[in-house]
Amino acid sequence: MIDLTGTIYDEINSFPIEGVSVLLEIKPFGGNSFSNSFEEIATTETNSNGDYLFSFQNSNAVEYRLTFTKQGCFSEQLVINPDQLSISDNNVINATLYSSSYLVLNITNNTPFNNEDEITLNTTLIGGNVGSCFNNIVTMVGSVVDTTIECEVYGNQMIEFDYFVTKNNFTNSFSDNVFCSSGDTLYKYINY
């Protein structure tokens, strides 16, 4: 028997996460061939301390895979080499998940000068990664800009906005920030 245990933590605040669905799969090896797909062995859920536990038969495996999912969090997968697992000891594999939140940005040119008006927006997380679609610089040109960008981002983090507005050949820089709580939707308006 192989005993596999671990704790799932929140990546931002390091608190254990209860109620994470944990799927254990195997990519089997049989005879002279192996499968390219994973097959389910078992599922469980983390307890109030964020702990999970599997006990399963030692098998001929090419790889094992753990998948961690929870509503309100970004999923995570870990592939395990069977040579790293011991049949005599407890095998501990901890993982971290990012909680999620939604940020809705409304960007409006409310005092247009001409069709060459431009805004360049750069978003960064203070101390880590923003997550998903806010990792790029966005530039919008024109006198009529009224755009809404909705993005799932990592929760429990501060996101900083740097943006540059050019009107009448003059460029001004601006900075702002917002805190995105886990599980919330935050609306932010940038009027220029």
Tab-separated table of C-alpha atoms in Angstrom:
chain	number	residue	atom	x	y	z
A	1	MET	CA	0.000	0.000	0.000
A	2	ILE	CA	1.040	3.555	-0.679
A	3	ASP	CA	-0.033	6.275	1.752
A	4	LEU	CA	-0.172	9.742	0.240
A	5	THR	CA	-1.079	12.746	2.347
A	6	GLY	CA	-0.682	16.495	2.286
A	7	THR	CA	-2.095	19.890	3.124
A	8	ILE	CA	-3.515	22.465	0.720
A	9	TYR	CA	-2.740	26.104	1.521
A	10	ASP	CA	-3.837	29.464	0.134
A	11	GLU	CA	-0.916	30.775	-1.952
A	12	ILE	CA	-1.344	34.389	-0.796
A	13	ASN	CA	-2.007	34.094	2.950
A	14	SER	CA	-0.763	30.511	3.652
A	15	PHE	CA	-3.995	29.508	5.441
A	16	PRO	CA	-5.123	25.874	4.980
A	17	ILE	CA	-8.093	25.449	2.629
A	18	GLU	CA	-11.037	23.260	3.624
A	19	GLY	CA	-13.255	21.551	1.047
A	20	VAL	CA	-10.747	21.198	-1.793
A	21	SER	CA	-11.639	18.297	-4.088
A	22	VAL	CA	-8.542	16.120	-4.616
A	23	LEU	CA	-8.455	13.679	-7.538
A	24	LEU	CA	-5.774	10.969	-7.681
A	25	GLU	CA	-5.112	9.432	-11.113
A	26	ILE	CA	-2.674	6.929	-12.599
A	27	LYS	CA	-1.121	6.612	-16.024
A	28	PRO	CA	-0.730	2.813	-16.001
A	29	PHE	CA	2.106	0.736	-17.398
A	30	GLY	CA	1.224	-2.812	-18.383
A	31	GLY	CA	3.296	-5.406	-20.175
A	32	ASN	CA	5.329	-3.698	-22.863
A	33	SER	CA	3.084	-0.656	-23.269
A	34	PHE	CA	1.648	2.243	-21.358
A	35	SER	CA	-1.393	4.408	-21.734
A	36	ASN	CA	-1.199	8.084	-22.673
A	37	SER	CA	-4.222	8.897	-20.552
A	38	PHE	CA	-4.790	9.034	-16.822
A	39	GLU	CA	-7.341	6.853	-15.041
A	40	GLU	CA	-9.037	7.790	-11.777
A	41	ILE	CA	-7.922	5.905	-8.664
A	42	ALA	CA	-9.764	7.842	-5.956
A	43	THR	CA	-11.120	11.211	-4.872
A	44	THR	CA	-11.306	12.900	-1.499
A	45	GLU	CA	-11.826	16.323	0.020
A	46	THR	CA	-9.620	18.305	2.386
A	47	ASN	CA	-10.748	18.573	6.000
A	48	SER	CA	-10.965	21.719	8.152
A	49	ASN	CA	-7.157	21.725	8.476
A	50	GLY	CA	-6.686	21.526	4.688
A	51	ASP	CA	-5.450	17.904	4.936
A	52	TYR	CA	-6.133	15.043	2.518
A	53	LEU	CA	-5.178	11.354	2.604
A	54	PHE	CA	-5.076	8.505	0.087
A	55	SER	CA	-4.133	4.839	0.668
A	56	PHE	CA	-3.919	2.835	-2.553
A	57	GLN	CA	-2.357	-0.293	-4.017
A	58	ASN	CA	1.141	-0.053	-5.432
A	59	SER	CA	0.754	-0.439	-9.216
A	60	ASN	CA	2.920	-0.379	-12.317
A	61	ALA	CA	2.611	3.287	-13.117
A	62	VAL	CA	4.266	5.637	-15.555
A	63	GLU	CA	3.008	8.605	-13.542
A	64	TYR	CA	0.485	9.600	-10.920
A	65	ARG	CA	-1.390	12.890	-11.030
A	66	LEU	CA	-3.091	14.939	-8.317
A	67	THR	CA	-5.698	17.544	-9.304
A	68	PHE	CA	-6.889	20.097	-6.730
A	69	THR	CA	-10.119	22.013	-7.407
A	70	LYS	CA	-12.422	24.246	-5.405
A	71	GLN	CA	-15.018	26.782	-6.481
A	72	GLY	CA	-13.557	30.233	-5.940
A	73	CYS	CA	-9.993	29.005	-6.529
A	74	PHE	CA	-7.746	28.404	-9.510
A	75	SER	CA	-7.189	24.646	-10.049
A	76	GLU	CA	-3.764	23.061	-9.714
A	77	GLN	CA	-2.275	19.790	-11.007
A	78	LEU	CA	0.838	17.960	-9.866
A	79	VAL	CA	2.410	15.025	-11.725
A	80	ILE	CA	4.267	12.533	-9.533
A	81	ASN	CA	7.016	10.164	-10.591
A	82	PRO	CA	6.237	6.748	-9.020
A	83	ASP	CA	9.926	6.377	-8.089
A	84	GLN	CA	9.422	9.262	-5.646
A	85	LEU	CA	6.782	7.347	-3.664
A	86	SER	CA	7.689	5.032	-0.800
A	87	ILE	CA	5.651	1.980	0.247
A	88	SER	CA	7.167	2.019	3.742
A	89	ASP	CA	6.801	5.702	4.635
A	90	ASN	CA	4.078	8.316	4.533
A	91	ASN	CA	4.439	10.323	1.304
A	92	VAL	CA	3.703	14.001	1.912
A	93	ILE	CA	2.787	16.237	-1.024
A	94	ASN	CA	1.561	19.693	-0.050
A	95	ALA	CA	0.155	22.147	-2.559
A	96	THR	CA	-1.026	25.727	-2.796
A	97	LEU	CA	-4.014	27.223	-4.572
A	98	TYR	CA	-4.718	30.813	-5.521
A	99	SER	CA	-8.168	31.993	-4.492
A	100	SER	CA	-9.985	33.901	-7.205
A	101	SER	CA	-11.789	37.180	-7.502
A	102	TYR	CA	-13.126	39.219	-10.394
A	103	LEU	CA	-11.955	42.678	-11.374
A	104	VAL	CA	-14.084	44.715	-13.760
A	105	LEU	CA	-12.356	47.773	-15.244
A	106	ASN	CA	-14.333	50.441	-17.055
A	107	ILE	CA	-12.059	52.738	-19.085
A	108	THR	CA	-13.686	55.870	-20.510
A	109	ASN	CA	-12.310	58.877	-22.386
A	110	ASN	CA	-14.702	61.367	-20.804
A	111	THR	CA	-12.871	64.520	-21.986
A	112	PRO	CA	-11.789	63.759	-25.567
A	113	PHE	CA	-9.403	66.080	-27.412
A	114	ASN	CA	-9.140	64.324	-30.796
A	115	ASN	CA	-8.820	60.894	-32.467
A	116	GLU	CA	-5.158	60.661	-31.403
A	117	ASP	CA	-6.028	60.494	-27.672
A	118	GLU	CA	-4.290	57.470	-26.168
A	119	ILE	CA	-4.274	55.567	-22.906
A	120	THR	CA	-1.770	52.833	-22.060
A	121	LEU	CA	-2.645	50.715	-19.039
A	122	ASN	CA	-0.233	48.473	-17.174
A	123	THR	CA	-1.425	46.345	-14.239
A	124	THR	CA	0.841	44.577	-11.790
A	125	LEU	CA	0.373	42.744	-8.543
A	126	ILE	CA	2.251	44.145	-5.603
A	127	GLY	CA	4.402	41.206	-4.524
A	128	GLY	CA	3.429	38.453	-6.996
A	129	ASN	CA	1.341	37.563	-10.025
A	130	VAL	CA	-1.982	39.103	-10.977
A	131	GLY	CA	-3.311	35.998	-12.686
A	132	SER	CA	-5.059	35.466	-15.995
A	133	CYS	CA	-5.785	38.399	-18.320
A	134	PHE	CA	-4.181	41.376	-16.560
A	135	ASN	CA	-0.601	40.416	-17.330
A	136	ASN	CA	-0.406	42.503	-20.495
A	137	ILE	CA	-0.108	46.158	-21.364
A	138	VAL	CA	-3.284	47.493	-22.979
A	139	THR	CA	-3.287	50.543	-25.305
A	140	MET	CA	-6.427	52.229	-26.602
A	141	VAL	CA	-6.466	55.070	-29.138
A	142	GLY	CA	-9.286	57.421	-30.143
A	143	SER	CA	-11.633	60.078	-28.908
A	144	VAL	CA	-14.401	57.555	-28.236
A	145	VAL	CA	-13.141	54.983	-25.732
A	146	ASP	CA	-15.648	53.304	-23.441
A	147	THR	CA	-14.377	49.813	-22.723
A	148	THR	CA	-15.069	47.298	-19.994
A	149	ILE	CA	-12.559	44.556	-19.248
A	150	GLU	CA	-13.605	41.751	-16.900
A	151	CYS	CA	-10.943	39.424	-15.624
A	152	GLU	CA	-10.623	36.647	-13.077
A	153	VAL	CA	-7.598	37.461	-10.915
A	154	TYR	CA	-5.939	35.909	-7.909
A	155	GLY	CA	-7.840	36.865	-4.751
A	156	ASN	CA	-6.522	38.515	-1.575
A	157	GLN	CA	-4.036	40.752	-3.339
A	158	MET	CA	-3.352	44.378	-4.108
A	159	ILE	CA	-3.307	45.261	-7.818
A	160	GLU	CA	-1.551	48.438	-8.896
A	161	PHE	CA	-2.490	50.353	-12.037
A	162	ASP	CA	-0.053	52.540	-13.908
A	163	TYR	CA	-1.497	54.308	-16.900
A	164	PHE	CA	-0.296	56.941	-19.312
A	165	VAL	CA	-2.676	59.333	-21.015
A	166	THR	CA	-1.651	61.303	-24.116
A	167	LYS	CA	-3.848	64.190	-25.288
A	168	ASN	CA	-2.818	67.139	-27.451
A	169	ASN	CA	0.754	65.672	-27.632
A	170	PHE	CA	1.145	65.820	-23.827
A	171	THR	CA	1.559	62.651	-21.788
A	172	ASN	CA	0.642	62.384	-18.115
A	173	SER	CA	1.227	59.362	-15.902
A	174	PHE	CA	-1.133	58.140	-13.191
A	175	SER	CA	-1.066	55.397	-10.533
A	176	ASP	CA	-3.831	53.769	-8.545
A	177	ASN	CA	-4.395	50.480	-6.738
A	178	VAL	CA	-7.215	48.261	-5.516
A	179	PHE	CA	-7.453	45.311	-3.154
A	180	CYS	CA	-9.235	42.284	-4.613
A	181	SER	CA	-10.765	40.197	-1.823
A	182	SER	CA	-11.181	36.490	-2.408
A	183	GLY	CA	-14.552	35.624	-3.934
A	184	ASP	CA	-15.567	39.248	-4.585
A	185	THR	CA	-16.176	41.219	-7.761
A	186	LEU	CA	-14.567	44.648	-7.691
A	187	TYR	CA	-15.513	47.446	-10.092
A	188	LYS	CA	-12.899	50.080	-10.938
A	189	TYR	CA	-13.493	53.122	-13.155
A	190	ILE	CA	-10.701	54.906	-15.004
A	191	ASN	CA	-11.898	58.147	-16.548
A	192	TYR	CA	-9.389	60.230	-18.450
